[in-house]
């Protein structure tokens, strides 16, 4: 005759089975919760990526404060790259940190893109302190200007902080010619835009400023200001 299981043994067995079942249920719930968390994280990440500014929005040419150096940003294979145009040797792949902040992949150089009041990206801040202005032209490309566009630049200019220094600007076949009246030295410049010019080796920048439809002044490099007198 088969012996009956003692109540205490049977109760203990049921208790162990119940604990095991409860453990499995808790484990399953934890797995499901982890899966939901991962799914939500993936969904949030995908949503953030979809809402990020397109890399092509940052593409273009940015002028450093000295006016002679430029950095070009371009997108390739879903990555943003920065190229120093003054030597064409330094090309940096950028890693995105958030919507408008990047770092160079190998060096960790910080770059932040800034918007103007119209909501357009108009500046790039390099290394947290150097603000570069976005320009609508390729600084490496010489453009053709009409005779009237060149003529409006012509005239005599006085140095803003020392009227003893005068220069003249005259149109030429390739652009303009600057003449220093104190020593009669002449320098030829070619246009990169209607108001921005560079000398032959690209080391001497001229930027003209227009107000009320007329050219009123010219800046050499960053702060060397000349006022038009006629």
mmCIF file with all atom_site columns, C-alpha atoms in Angstrom:
data_model
loop_
_atom_site.group_PDB
_atom_site.id
_atom_site.type_symbol
_atom_site.label_atom_id
_atom_site.label_alt_id
_atom_site.label_comp_id
_atom_site.label_asym_id
_atom_site.label_entity_id
_atom_site.label_seq_id
_atom_site.pdbx_PDB_ins_code
_atom_site.Cartn_x
_atom_site.Cartn_y
_atom_site.Cartn_z
_atom_site.occupancy
_atom_site.B_iso_or_equiv
_atom_site.pdbx_formal_charge
_atom_site.auth_seq_id
_atom_site.auth_comp_id
_atom_site.auth_asym_id
_atom_site.auth_atom_id
_atom_site.pdbx_PDB_model_num
ATOM 1   C CA . UNK A 1 1   ? 0.000  0.000   0.000   1.00 0.00 ? 1   UNK A CA 1
ATOM 2   C CA . UNK A 1 2   ? 1.338  3.372   -1.053  1.00 0.00 ? 2   UNK A CA 1
ATOM 3   C CA . UNK A 1 3   ? 2.060  5.541   1.909   1.00 0.00 ? 3   UNK A CA 1
ATOM 4   C CA . UNK A 1 4   ? 0.458  8.959   2.033   1.00 0.00 ? 4   UNK A CA 1
ATOM 5   C CA . UNK A 1 5   ? 2.729  12.012  2.007   1.00 0.00 ? 5   UNK A CA 1
ATOM 6   C CA . UNK A 1 6   ? 2.861  13.574  5.366   1.00 0.00 ? 6   UNK A CA 1
ATOM 7   C CA . UNK A 1 7   ? 1.067  16.951  5.542   1.00 0.00 ? 7   UNK A CA 1
ATOM 8   C CA . UNK A 1 8   ? 4.211  18.799  6.647   1.00 0.00 ? 8   UNK A CA 1
ATOM 9   C CA . UNK A 1 9   ? 6.242  17.449  3.727   1.00 0.00 ? 9   UNK A CA 1
ATOM 10  C CA . UNK A 1 10  ? 3.450  18.186  1.243   1.00 0.00 ? 10  UNK A CA 1
ATOM 11  C CA . UNK A 1 11  ? 3.023  21.711  2.606   1.00 0.00 ? 11  UNK A CA 1
ATOM 12  C CA . UNK A 1 12  ? 6.769  22.339  2.300   1.00 0.00 ? 12  UNK A CA 1
ATOM 13  C CA . UNK A 1 13  ? 6.812  21.103  -1.277  1.00 0.00 ? 13  UNK A CA 1
ATOM 14  C CA . UNK A 1 14  ? 3.879  23.337  -2.216  1.00 0.00 ? 14  UNK A CA 1
ATOM 15  C CA . UNK A 1 15  ? 5.631  26.293  -0.598  1.00 0.00 ? 15  UNK A CA 1
ATOM 16  C CA . UNK A 1 16  ? 8.823  25.641  -2.601  1.00 0.00 ? 16  UNK A CA 1
ATOM 17  C CA . UNK A 1 17  ? 6.859  25.310  -5.852  1.00 0.00 ? 17  UNK A CA 1
ATOM 18  C CA . UNK A 1 18  ? 5.013  28.547  -5.093  1.00 0.00 ? 18  UNK A CA 1
ATOM 19  C CA . UNK A 1 19  ? 8.287  30.385  -4.433  1.00 0.00 ? 19  UNK A CA 1
ATOM 20  C CA . UNK A 1 20  ? 9.785  29.071  -7.657  1.00 0.00 ? 20  UNK A CA 1
ATOM 21  C CA . UNK A 1 21  ? 6.710  30.106  -9.629  1.00 0.00 ? 21  UNK A CA 1
ATOM 22  C CA . UNK A 1 22  ? 6.741  33.558  -8.038  1.00 0.00 ? 22  UNK A CA 1
ATOM 23  C CA . UNK A 1 23  ? 10.441 33.925  -8.880  1.00 0.00 ? 23  UNK A CA 1
ATOM 24  C CA . UNK A 1 24  ? 9.765  33.059  -12.503 1.00 0.00 ? 24  UNK A CA 1
ATOM 25  C CA . UNK A 1 25  ? 6.922  35.568  -12.666 1.00 0.00 ? 25  UNK A CA 1
ATOM 26  C CA . UNK A 1 26  ? 9.085  38.310  -11.128 1.00 0.00 ? 26  UNK A CA 1
ATOM 27  C CA . UNK A 1 27  ? 11.900 37.517  -13.543 1.00 0.00 ? 27  UNK A CA 1
ATOM 28  C CA . UNK A 1 28  ? 9.530  37.638  -16.501 1.00 0.00 ? 28  UNK A CA 1
ATOM 29  C CA . UNK A 1 29  ? 8.133  40.966  -15.332 1.00 0.00 ? 29  UNK A CA 1
ATOM 30  C CA . UNK A 1 30  ? 11.663 42.363  -14.966 1.00 0.00 ? 30  UNK A CA 1
ATOM 31  C CA . UNK A 1 31  ? 12.536 41.216  -18.476 1.00 0.00 ? 31  UNK A CA 1
ATOM 32  C CA . UNK A 1 32  ? 9.395  42.811  -19.858 1.00 0.00 ? 32  UNK A CA 1
ATOM 33  C CA . UNK A 1 33  ? 10.115 46.038  -17.965 1.00 0.00 ? 33  UNK A CA 1
ATOM 34  C CA . UNK A 1 34  ? 13.690 46.075  -19.269 1.00 0.00 ? 34  UNK A CA 1
ATOM 35  C CA . UNK A 1 35  ? 12.443 45.492  -22.804 1.00 0.00 ? 35  UNK A CA 1
ATOM 36  C CA . UNK A 1 36  ? 9.950  48.352  -22.464 1.00 0.00 ? 36  UNK A CA 1
ATOM 37  C CA . UNK A 1 37  ? 12.689 50.638  -21.130 1.00 0.00 ? 37  UNK A CA 1
ATOM 38  C CA . UNK A 1 38  ? 14.999 49.756  -24.005 1.00 0.00 ? 38  UNK A CA 1
ATOM 39  C CA . UNK A 1 39  ? 12.186 50.202  -26.494 1.00 0.00 ? 39  UNK A CA 1
ATOM 40  C CA . UNK A 1 40  ? 11.300 53.603  -25.024 1.00 0.00 ? 40  UNK A CA 1
ATOM 41  C CA . UNK A 1 41  ? 14.972 54.652  -25.039 1.00 0.00 ? 41  UNK A CA 1
ATOM 42  C CA . UNK A 1 42  ? 15.346 53.566  -28.660 1.00 0.00 ? 42  UNK A CA 1
ATOM 43  C CA . UNK A 1 43  ? 12.142 55.360  -29.581 1.00 0.00 ? 43  UNK A CA 1
ATOM 44  C CA . UNK A 1 44  ? 13.269 58.540  -27.801 1.00 0.00 ? 44  UNK A CA 1
ATOM 45  C CA . UNK A 1 45  ? 16.682 58.382  -29.468 1.00 0.00 ? 45  UNK A CA 1
ATOM 46  C CA . UNK A 1 46  ? 15.095 57.887  -32.882 1.00 0.00 ? 46  UNK A CA 1
ATOM 47  C CA . UNK A 1 47  ? 12.735 60.787  -32.214 1.00 0.00 ? 47  UNK A CA 1
ATOM 48  C CA . UNK A 1 48  ? 15.609 63.049  -31.197 1.00 0.00 ? 48  UNK A CA 1
ATOM 49  C CA . UNK A 1 49  ? 17.543 62.086  -34.324 1.00 0.00 ? 49  UNK A CA 1
ATOM 50  C CA . UNK A 1 50  ? 14.527 62.851  -36.477 1.00 0.00 ? 50  UNK A CA 1
ATOM 51  C CA . UNK A 1 51  ? 14.181 66.275  -34.833 1.00 0.00 ? 51  UNK A CA 1
ATOM 52  C CA . UNK A 1 52  ? 17.878 67.136  -35.128 1.00 0.00 ? 52  UNK A CA 1
ATOM 53  C CA . UNK A 1 53  ? 18.934 69.856  -37.533 1.00 0.00 ? 53  UNK A CA 1
ATOM 54  C CA . UNK A 1 54  ? 20.075 68.366  -40.835 1.00 0.00 ? 54  UNK A CA 1
ATOM 55  C CA . UNK A 1 55  ? 23.843 68.422  -41.269 1.00 0.00 ? 55  UNK A CA 1
ATOM 56  C CA . UNK A 1 56  ? 23.500 70.192  -44.604 1.00 0.00 ? 56  UNK A CA 1
ATOM 57  C CA . UNK A 1 57  ? 22.124 73.192  -42.695 1.00 0.00 ? 57  UNK A CA 1
ATOM 58  C CA . UNK A 1 58  ? 25.664 73.819  -41.384 1.00 0.00 ? 58  UNK A CA 1
ATOM 59  C CA . UNK A 1 59  ? 27.407 73.447  -44.748 1.00 0.00 ? 59  UNK A CA 1
ATOM 60  C CA . UNK A 1 60  ? 29.197 76.464  -46.162 1.00 0.00 ? 60  UNK A CA 1
ATOM 61  C CA . UNK A 1 61  ? 32.129 78.818  -45.718 1.00 0.00 ? 61  UNK A CA 1
ATOM 62  C CA . UNK A 1 62  ? 32.893 80.616  -42.455 1.00 0.00 ? 62  UNK A CA 1
ATOM 63  C CA . UNK A 1 63  ? 35.291 83.558  -42.163 1.00 0.00 ? 63  UNK A CA 1
ATOM 64  C CA . UNK A 1 64  ? 37.594 83.959  -39.173 1.00 0.00 ? 64  UNK A CA 1
ATOM 65  C CA . UNK A 1 65  ? 37.876 87.395  -37.477 1.00 0.00 ? 65  UNK A CA 1
ATOM 66  C CA . UNK A 1 66  ? 41.163 88.192  -39.298 1.00 0.00 ? 66  UNK A CA 1
ATOM 67  C CA . UNK A 1 67  ? 39.123 88.143  -42.569 1.00 0.00 ? 67  UNK A CA 1
ATOM 68  C CA . UNK A 1 68  ? 41.817 86.224  -44.450 1.00 0.00 ? 68  UNK A CA 1
ATOM 69  C CA . UNK A 1 69  ? 41.251 82.696  -43.111 1.00 0.00 ? 69  UNK A CA 1
ATOM 70  C CA . UNK A 1 70  ? 38.222 80.512  -43.802 1.00 0.00 ? 70  UNK A CA 1
ATOM 71  C CA . UNK A 1 71  ? 36.842 77.147  -42.690 1.00 0.00 ? 71  UNK A CA 1
ATOM 72  C CA . UNK A 1 72  ? 34.583 75.070  -44.909 1.00 0.00 ? 72  UNK A CA 1
ATOM 73  C CA . UNK A 1 73  ? 32.010 72.668  -43.446 1.00 0.00 ? 73  UNK A CA 1
ATOM 74  C CA . UNK A 1 74  ? 30.587 69.910  -45.632 1.00 0.00 ? 74  UNK A CA 1
ATOM 75  C CA . UNK A 1 75  ? 28.574 66.733  -45.163 1.00 0.00 ? 75  UNK A CA 1
ATOM 76  C CA . UNK A 1 76  ? 29.823 63.360  -46.399 1.00 0.00 ? 76  UNK A CA 1
ATOM 77  C CA . UNK A 1 77  ? 28.337 59.941  -45.642 1.00 0.00 ? 77  UNK A CA 1
ATOM 78  C CA . UNK A 1 78  ? 26.193 61.266  -42.776 1.00 0.00 ? 78  UNK A CA 1
ATOM 79  C CA . UNK A 1 79  ? 29.140 62.992  -41.089 1.00 0.00 ? 79  UNK A CA 1
ATOM 80  C CA . UNK A 1 80  ? 30.129 66.646  -40.921 1.00 0.00 ? 80  UNK A CA 1
ATOM 81  C CA . UNK A 1 81  ? 33.694 67.622  -41.830 1.00 0.00 ? 81  UNK A CA 1
ATOM 82  C CA . UNK A 1 82  ? 35.666 70.853  -41.308 1.00 0.00 ? 82  UNK A CA 1
ATOM 83  C CA . UNK A 1 83  ? 38.486 71.934  -43.629 1.00 0.00 ? 83  UNK A CA 1
ATOM 84  C CA . UNK A 1 84  ? 40.991 74.734  -43.042 1.00 0.00 ? 84  UNK A CA 1
ATOM 85  C CA . UNK A 1 85  ? 41.097 76.539  -46.378 1.00 0.00 ? 85  UNK A CA 1
ATOM 86  C CA . UNK A 1 86  ? 44.302 78.427  -45.631 1.00 0.00 ? 86  UNK A CA 1
ATOM 87  C CA . UNK A 1 87  ? 46.401 75.274  -45.974 1.00 0.00 ? 87  UNK A CA 1
ATOM 88  C CA . UNK A 1 88  ? 43.970 72.624  -47.308 1.00 0.00 ? 88  UNK A CA 1
ATOM 89  C CA . UNK A 1 89  ? 45.801 70.121  -45.111 1.00 0.00 ? 89  UNK A CA 1
ATOM 90  C CA . UNK A 1 90  ? 43.705 70.022  -41.969 1.00 0.00 ? 90  UNK A CA 1
ATOM 91  C CA . UNK A 1 91  ? 40.422 68.196  -42.459 1.00 0.00 ? 91  UNK A CA 1
ATOM 92  C CA . UNK A 1 92  ? 38.539 67.184  -39.337 1.00 0.00 ? 92  UNK A CA 1
ATOM 93  C CA . UNK A 1 93  ? 35.717 64.685  -38.978 1.00 0.00 ? 93  UNK A CA 1
ATOM 94  C CA . UNK A 1 94  ? 33.220 66.030  -36.464 1.00 0.00 ? 94  UNK A CA 1
ATOM 95  C CA . UNK A 1 95  ? 31.274 64.063  -33.852 1.00 0.00 ? 95  UNK A CA 1
ATOM 96  C CA . UNK A 1 96  ? 27.863 65.394  -32.894 1.00 0.00 ? 96  UNK A CA 1
ATOM 97  C CA . UNK A 1 97  ? 27.363 66.069  -29.177 1.00 0.00 ? 97  UNK A CA 1
ATOM 98  C CA . UNK A 1 98  ? 23.869 67.547  -29.425 1.00 0.00 ? 98  UNK A CA 1
ATOM 99  C CA . UNK A 1 99  ? 21.833 69.432  -32.008 1.00 0.00 ? 99  UNK A CA 1
ATOM 100 C CA . UNK A 1 100 ? 24.299 72.294  -32.601 1.00 0.00 ? 100 UNK A CA 1
ATOM 101 C CA . UNK A 1 101 ? 27.457 71.225  -30.738 1.00 0.00 ? 101 UNK A CA 1
ATOM 102 C CA . UNK A 1 102 ? 30.227 69.144  -32.338 1.00 0.00 ? 102 UNK A CA 1
ATOM 103 C CA . UNK A 1 103 ? 33.760 68.025  -31.543 1.00 0.00 ? 103 UNK A CA 1
ATOM 104 C CA . UNK A 1 104 ? 36.560 66.981  -33.873 1.00 0.00 ? 104 UNK A CA 1
ATOM 105 C CA . UNK A 1 105 ? 36.804 63.195  -33.644 1.00 0.00 ? 105 UNK A CA 1
ATOM 106 C CA . UNK A 1 106 ? 40.497 62.883  -32.826 1.00 0.00 ? 106 UNK A CA 1
ATOM 107 C CA . UNK A 1 107 ? 41.372 66.216  -31.212 1.00 0.00 ? 107 UNK A CA 1
ATOM 108 C CA . UNK A 1 108 ? 38.220 67.099  -29.279 1.00 0.00 ? 108 UNK A CA 1
ATOM 109 C CA . UNK A 1 109 ? 38.091 70.640  -30.694 1.00 0.00 ? 109 UNK A CA 1
ATOM 110 C CA . UNK A 1 110 ? 34.701 72.156  -29.841 1.00 0.00 ? 110 UNK A CA 1
ATOM 111 C CA . UNK A 1 111 ? 32.467 73.744  -32.501 1.00 0.00 ? 111 UNK A CA 1
ATOM 112 C CA . UNK A 1 112 ? 29.080 75.334  -31.925 1.00 0.00 ? 112 UNK A CA 1
ATOM 113 C CA . UNK A 1 113 ? 26.781 76.639  -34.667 1.00 0.00 ? 113 UNK A CA 1
ATOM 114 C CA . UNK A 1 114 ? 24.822 79.799  -33.833 1.00 0.00 ? 114 UNK A CA 1
ATOM 115 C CA . UNK A 1 115 ? 21.644 81.278  -35.299 1.00 0.00 ? 115 UNK A CA 1
ATOM 116 C CA . UNK A 1 116 ? 20.903 84.898  -36.117 1.00 0.00 ? 116 UNK A CA 1
ATOM 117 C CA . UNK A 1 117 ? 17.678 86.757  -35.282 1.00 0.00 ? 117 UNK A CA 1
ATOM 118 C CA . UNK A 1 118 ? 16.048 85.333  -38.427 1.00 0.00 ? 118 UNK A CA 1
ATOM 119 C CA . UNK A 1 119 ? 16.659 81.779  -37.230 1.00 0.00 ? 119 UNK A CA 1
ATOM 120 C CA . UNK A 1 120 ? 19.380 80.981  -39.789 1.00 0.00 ? 120 UNK A CA 1
ATOM 121 C CA . UNK A 1 121 ? 22.757 79.489  -38.886 1.00 0.00 ? 121 UNK A CA 1
ATOM 122 C CA . UNK A 1 122 ? 25.099 82.426  -39.455 1.00 0.00 ? 122 UNK A CA 1
ATOM 123 C CA . UNK A 1 123 ? 28.099 81.765  -37.191 1.00 0.00 ? 123 UNK A CA 1
ATOM 124 C CA . UNK A 1 124 ? 30.359 78.986  -35.966 1.00 0.00 ? 124 UNK A CA 1
ATOM 125 C CA . UNK A 1 125 ? 32.101 79.330  -32.616 1.00 0.00 ? 125 UNK A CA 1
ATOM 126 C CA . UNK A 1 126 ? 35.452 77.523  -32.608 1.00 0.00 ? 126 UNK A CA 1
ATOM 127 C CA . UNK A 1 127 ? 37.134 76.356  -29.386 1.00 0.00 ? 127 UNK A CA 1
ATOM 128 C CA . UNK A 1 128 ? 34.475 78.163  -27.387 1.00 0.00 ? 128 UNK A CA 1
ATOM 129 C CA . UNK A 1 129 ? 35.817 81.650  -28.170 1.00 0.00 ? 129 UNK A CA 1
ATOM 130 C CA . UNK A 1 130 ? 36.539 82.296  -31.878 1.00 0.00 ? 130 UNK A CA 1
ATOM 131 C CA . UNK A 1 131 ? 33.379 83.376  -33.710 1.00 0.00 ? 131 UNK A CA 1
ATOM 132 C CA . UNK A 1 132 ? 33.448 82.813  -37.477 1.00 0.00 ? 132 UNK A CA 1
ATOM 133 C CA . UNK A 1 133 ? 30.935 84.526  -39.764 1.00 0.00 ? 133 UNK A CA 1
ATOM 134 C CA . UNK A 1 134 ? 29.190 82.518  -42.462 1.00 0.00 ? 134 UNK A CA 1
ATOM 135 C CA . UNK A 1 135 ? 29.704 84.042  -45.929 1.00 0.00 ? 135 UNK A CA 1
ATOM 136 C CA . UNK A 1 136 ? 27.644 83.496  -49.107 1.00 0.00 ? 136 UNK A CA 1
ATOM 137 C CA . UNK A 1 137 ? 30.668 82.955  -51.372 1.00 0.00 ? 137 UNK A CA 1
ATOM 138 C CA . UNK A 1 138 ? 33.542 80.548  -52.016 1.00 0.00 ? 138 UNK A CA 1
ATOM 139 C CA . UNK A 1 139 ? 36.723 82.376  -50.938 1.00 0.00 ? 139 UNK A CA 1
ATOM 140 C CA . UNK A 1 140 ? 38.802 80.219  -53.305 1.00 0.00 ? 140 UNK A CA 1
ATOM 141 C CA . UNK A 1 141 ? 36.784 81.194  -56.369 1.00 0.00 ? 141 UNK A CA 1
ATOM 142 C CA . UNK A 1 142 ? 37.332 84.437  -58.283 1.00 0.00 ? 142 UNK A CA 1
ATOM 143 C CA . UNK A 1 143 ? 34.056 85.920  -59.506 1.00 0.00 ? 143 UNK A CA 1
ATOM 144 C CA . UNK A 1 144 ? 33.332 88.339  -62.332 1.00 0.00 ? 144 UNK A CA 1
ATOM 145 C CA . UNK A 1 145 ? 31.932 91.775  -61.528 1.00 0.00 ? 145 UNK A CA 1
ATOM 146 C CA . UNK A 1 146 ? 30.449 94.316  -63.897 1.00 0.00 ? 146 UNK A CA 1
ATOM 147 C CA . UNK A 1 147 ? 32.143 97.614  -64.693 1.00 0.00 ? 147 UNK A CA 1
ATOM 148 C CA . UNK A 1 148 ? 29.527 99.479  -62.635 1.00 0.00 ? 148 UNK A CA 1
ATOM 149 C CA . UNK A 1 149 ? 30.072 97.212  -59.618 1.00 0.00 ? 149 UNK A CA 1
ATOM 150 C CA . UNK A 1 150 ? 33.806 97.895  -59.725 1.00 0.00 ? 150 UNK A CA 1
ATOM 151 C CA . UNK A 1 151 ? 33.317 101.614 -60.371 1.00 0.00 ? 151 UNK A CA 1
ATOM 152 C CA . UNK A 1 152 ? 31.333 102.099 -57.159 1.00 0.00 ? 152 UNK A CA 1
ATOM 153 C CA . UNK A 1 153 ? 34.420 101.017 -55.185 1.00 0.00 ? 153 UNK A CA 1
ATOM 154 C CA . UNK A 1 154 ? 36.730 103.497 -56.906 1.00 0.00 ? 154 UNK A CA 1
ATOM 155 C CA . UNK A 1 155 ? 37.876 106.610 -55.082 1.00 0.00 ? 155 UNK A CA 1
ATOM 156 C CA . UNK A 1 156 ? 40.156 107.977 -52.375 1.00 0.00 ? 156 UNK A CA 1
ATOM 157 C CA . UNK A 1 157 ? 40.188 106.508 -48.880 1.00 0.00 ? 157 UNK A CA 1
ATOM 158 C CA . UNK A 1 158 ? 41.633 107.993 -45.657 1.00 0.00 ? 158 UNK A CA 1
ATOM 159 C CA . UNK A 1 159 ? 42.798 105.931 -42.703 1.00 0.00 ? 159 UNK A CA 1
ATOM 160 C CA . UNK A 1 160 ? 40.178 106.414 -39.987 1.00 0.00 ? 160 UNK A CA 1
ATOM 161 C CA . UNK A 1 161 ? 42.616 107.132 -37.151 1.00 0.00 ? 161 UNK A CA 1
ATOM 162 C CA . UNK A 1 162 ? 45.313 108.921 -39.170 1.00 0.00 ? 162 UNK A CA 1
ATOM 163 C CA . UNK A 1 163 ? 44.331 111.119 -42.126 1.00 0.00 ? 163 UNK A CA 1
ATOM 164 C CA . UNK A 1 164 ? 47.970 111.405 -43.202 1.00 0.00 ? 164 UNK A CA 1
ATOM 165 C CA . UNK A 1 165 ? 47.613 108.042 -44.898 1.00 0.00 ? 165 UNK A CA 1
ATOM 166 C CA . UNK A 1 166 ? 45.666 107.906 -48.164 1.00 0.00 ? 166 UNK A CA 1
ATOM 167 C CA . UNK A 1 167 ? 45.012 105.226 -50.726 1.00 0.00 ? 167 UNK A CA 1
ATOM 168 C CA . UNK A 1 168 ? 43.157 105.135 -54.019 1.00 0.00 ? 168 UNK A CA 1
ATOM 169 C CA . UNK A 1 169 ? 41.112 102.327 -55.535 1.00 0.00 ? 169 UNK A CA 1
ATOM 170 C CA . UNK A 1 170 ? 40.783 101.966 -59.294 1.00 0.00 ? 170 UNK A CA 1
ATOM 171 C CA . UNK A 1 171 ? 39.026 99.280  -61.388 1.00 0.00 ? 171 UNK A CA 1
ATOM 172 C CA . UNK A 1 172 ? 41.167 96.873  -63.386 1.00 0.00 ? 172 UNK A CA 1
ATOM 173 C CA . UNK A 1 173 ? 40.566 94.082  -65.891 1.00 0.00 ? 173 UNK A CA 1
ATOM 174 C CA . UNK A 1 174 ? 40.738 91.436  -63.135 1.00 0.00 ? 174 UNK A CA 1
ATOM 175 C CA . UNK A 1 175 ? 39.281 93.437  -60.232 1.00 0.00 ? 175 UNK A CA 1
ATOM 176 C CA . UNK A 1 176 ? 40.755 96.503  -58.544 1.00 0.00 ? 176 UNK A CA 1
ATOM 177 C CA . UNK A 1 177 ? 44.144 98.125  -57.933 1.00 0.00 ? 177 UNK A CA 1
ATOM 178 C CA . UNK A 1 178 ? 45.011 99.689  -54.589 1.00 0.00 ? 178 UNK A CA 1
ATOM 179 C CA . UNK A 1 179 ? 47.648 102.469 -54.583 1.00 0.00 ? 179 UNK A CA 1
ATOM 180 C CA . UNK A 1 180 ? 49.346 103.668 -51.391 1.00 0.00 ? 180 UNK A CA 1
ATOM 181 C CA . UNK A 1 181 ? 49.851 107.405 -51.927 1.00 0.00 ? 181 UNK A CA 1
ATOM 182 C CA . UNK A 1 182 ? 52.627 107.695 -49.310 1.00 0.00 ? 182 UNK A CA 1
ATOM 183 C CA . UNK A 1 183 ? 54.969 105.418 -51.286 1.00 0.00 ? 183 UNK A CA 1
ATOM 184 C CA . UNK A 1 184 ? 53.109 104.879 -54.619 1.00 0.00 ? 184 UNK A CA 1
ATOM 185 C CA . UNK A 1 185 ? 53.095 101.116 -54.124 1.00 0.00 ? 185 UNK A CA 1
ATOM 186 C CA . UNK A 1 186 ? 50.299 99.317  -55.991 1.00 0.00 ? 186 UNK A CA 1
ATOM 187 C CA . UNK A 1 187 ? 48.616 95.997  -55.147 1.00 0.00 ? 187 UNK A CA 1
ATOM 188 C CA . UNK A 1 188 ? 46.173 94.093  -57.355 1.00 0.00 ? 188 UNK A CA 1
ATOM 189 C CA . UNK A 1 189 ? 43.076 92.413  -55.933 1.00 0.00 ? 189 UNK A CA 1
ATOM 190 C CA . UNK A 1 190 ? 40.514 90.009  -57.381 1.00 0.00 ? 190 UNK A CA 1
ATOM 191 C CA . UNK A 1 191 ? 36.890 89.690  -56.198 1.00 0.00 ? 191 UNK A CA 1
ATOM 192 C CA . UNK A 1 192 ? 35.453 86.732  -54.277 1.00 0.00 ? 192 UNK A CA 1
ATOM 193 C CA . UNK A 1 193 ? 32.153 88.573  -53.956 1.00 0.00 ? 193 UNK A CA 1
ATOM 194 C CA . UNK A 1 194 ? 30.866 92.033  -54.812 1.00 0.00 ? 194 UNK A CA 1
ATOM 195 C CA . UNK A 1 195 ? 32.401 93.500  -51.648 1.00 0.00 ? 195 UNK A CA 1
ATOM 196 C CA . UNK A 1 196 ? 35.224 91.124  -50.674 1.00 0.00 ? 196 UNK A CA 1
ATOM 197 C CA . UNK A 1 197 ? 38.623 90.991  -52.413 1.00 0.00 ? 197 UNK A CA 1
ATOM 198 C CA . UNK A 1 198 ? 41.955 89.206  -51.959 1.00 0.00 ? 198 UNK A CA 1
ATOM 199 C CA . UNK A 1 199 ? 45.421 89.912  -53.309 1.00 0.00 ? 199 UNK A CA 1
ATOM 200 C CA . UNK A 1 200 ? 47.288 87.412  -55.469 1.00 0.00 ? 200 UNK A CA 1
ATOM 201 C CA . UNK A 1 201 ? 48.563 85.133  -52.696 1.00 0.00 ? 201 UNK A CA 1
ATOM 202 C CA . UNK A 1 202 ? 45.371 85.410  -50.618 1.00 0.00 ? 202 UNK A CA 1
ATOM 203 C CA . UNK A 1 203 ? 47.032 87.026  -47.597 1.00 0.00 ? 203 UNK A CA 1
ATOM 204 C CA . UNK A 1 204 ? 45.643 90.578  -47.892 1.00 0.00 ? 204 UNK A CA 1
ATOM 205 C CA . UNK A 1 205 ? 41.841 90.899  -47.553 1.00 0.00 ? 205 UNK A CA 1
ATOM 206 C CA . UNK A 1 206 ? 39.705 93.935  -48.393 1.00 0.00 ? 206 UNK A CA 1
ATOM 207 C CA . UNK A 1 207 ? 36.090 94.222  -47.251 1.00 0.00 ? 207 UNK A CA 1
ATOM 208 C CA . UNK A 1 208 ? 33.930 97.097  -48.504 1.00 0.00 ? 208 UNK A CA 1
ATOM 209 C CA . UNK A 1 209 ? 30.861 98.338  -46.625 1.00 0.00 ? 209 UNK A CA 1
ATOM 210 C CA . UNK A 1 210 ? 27.749 99.834  -48.233 1.00 0.00 ? 210 UNK A CA 1
ATOM 211 C CA . UNK A 1 211 ? 25.244 102.225 -46.641 1.00 0.00 ? 211 UNK A CA 1
ATOM 212 C CA . UNK A 1 212 ? 22.292 103.849 -48.417 1.00 0.00 ? 212 UNK A CA 1
ATOM 213 C CA . UNK A 1 213 ? 23.382 102.237 -51.664 1.00 0.00 ? 213 UNK A CA 1
ATOM 214 C CA . UNK A 1 214 ? 26.898 103.727 -51.590 1.00 0.00 ? 214 UNK A CA 1
ATOM 215 C CA . UNK A 1 215 ? 30.292 102.402 -50.561 1.00 0.00 ? 215 UNK A CA 1
ATOM 216 C CA . UNK A 1 216 ? 31.326 104.357 -47.472 1.00 0.00 ? 216 UNK A CA 1
ATOM 217 C CA . UNK A 1 217 ? 34.331 102.515 -46.062 1.00 0.00 ? 217 UNK A CA 1
ATOM 218 C CA . UNK A 1 218 ? 36.770 99.670  -46.501 1.00 0.00 ? 218 UNK A CA 1
ATOM 219 C CA . UNK A 1 219 ? 38.350 97.376  -43.918 1.00 0.00 ? 219 UNK A CA 1
ATOM 220 C CA . UNK A 1 220 ? 41.755 95.757  -44.352 1.00 0.00 ? 220 UNK A CA 1
ATOM 221 C CA . UNK A 1 221 ? 42.186 92.574  -42.337 1.00 0.00 ? 221 UNK A CA 1
ATOM 222 C CA . UNK A 1 222 ? 40.148 92.768  -39.128 1.00 0.00 ? 222 UNK A CA 1
ATOM 223 C CA . UNK A 1 223 ? 40.177 96.392  -37.897 1.00 0.00 ? 223 UNK A CA 1
ATOM 224 C CA . UNK A 1 224 ? 42.221 98.538  -40.286 1.00 0.00 ? 224 UNK A CA 1
ATOM 225 C CA . UNK A 1 225 ? 39.448 100.977 -41.280 1.00 0.00 ? 225 UNK A CA 1
ATOM 226 C CA . UNK A 1 226 ? 39.543 103.356 -44.271 1.00 0.00 ? 226 UNK A CA 1
ATOM 227 C CA . UNK A 1 227 ? 36.867 105.977 -44.997 1.00 0.00 ? 227 UNK A CA 1
ATOM 228 C CA . UNK A 1 228 ? 35.855 106.837 -48.558 1.00 0.00 ? 228 UNK A CA 1
ATOM 229 C CA . UNK A 1 229 ? 36.087 110.577 -49.306 1.00 0.00 ? 229 UNK A CA 1
ATOM 230 C CA . UNK A 1 230 ? 34.643 110.739 -52.848 1.00 0.00 ? 230 UNK A CA 1
#
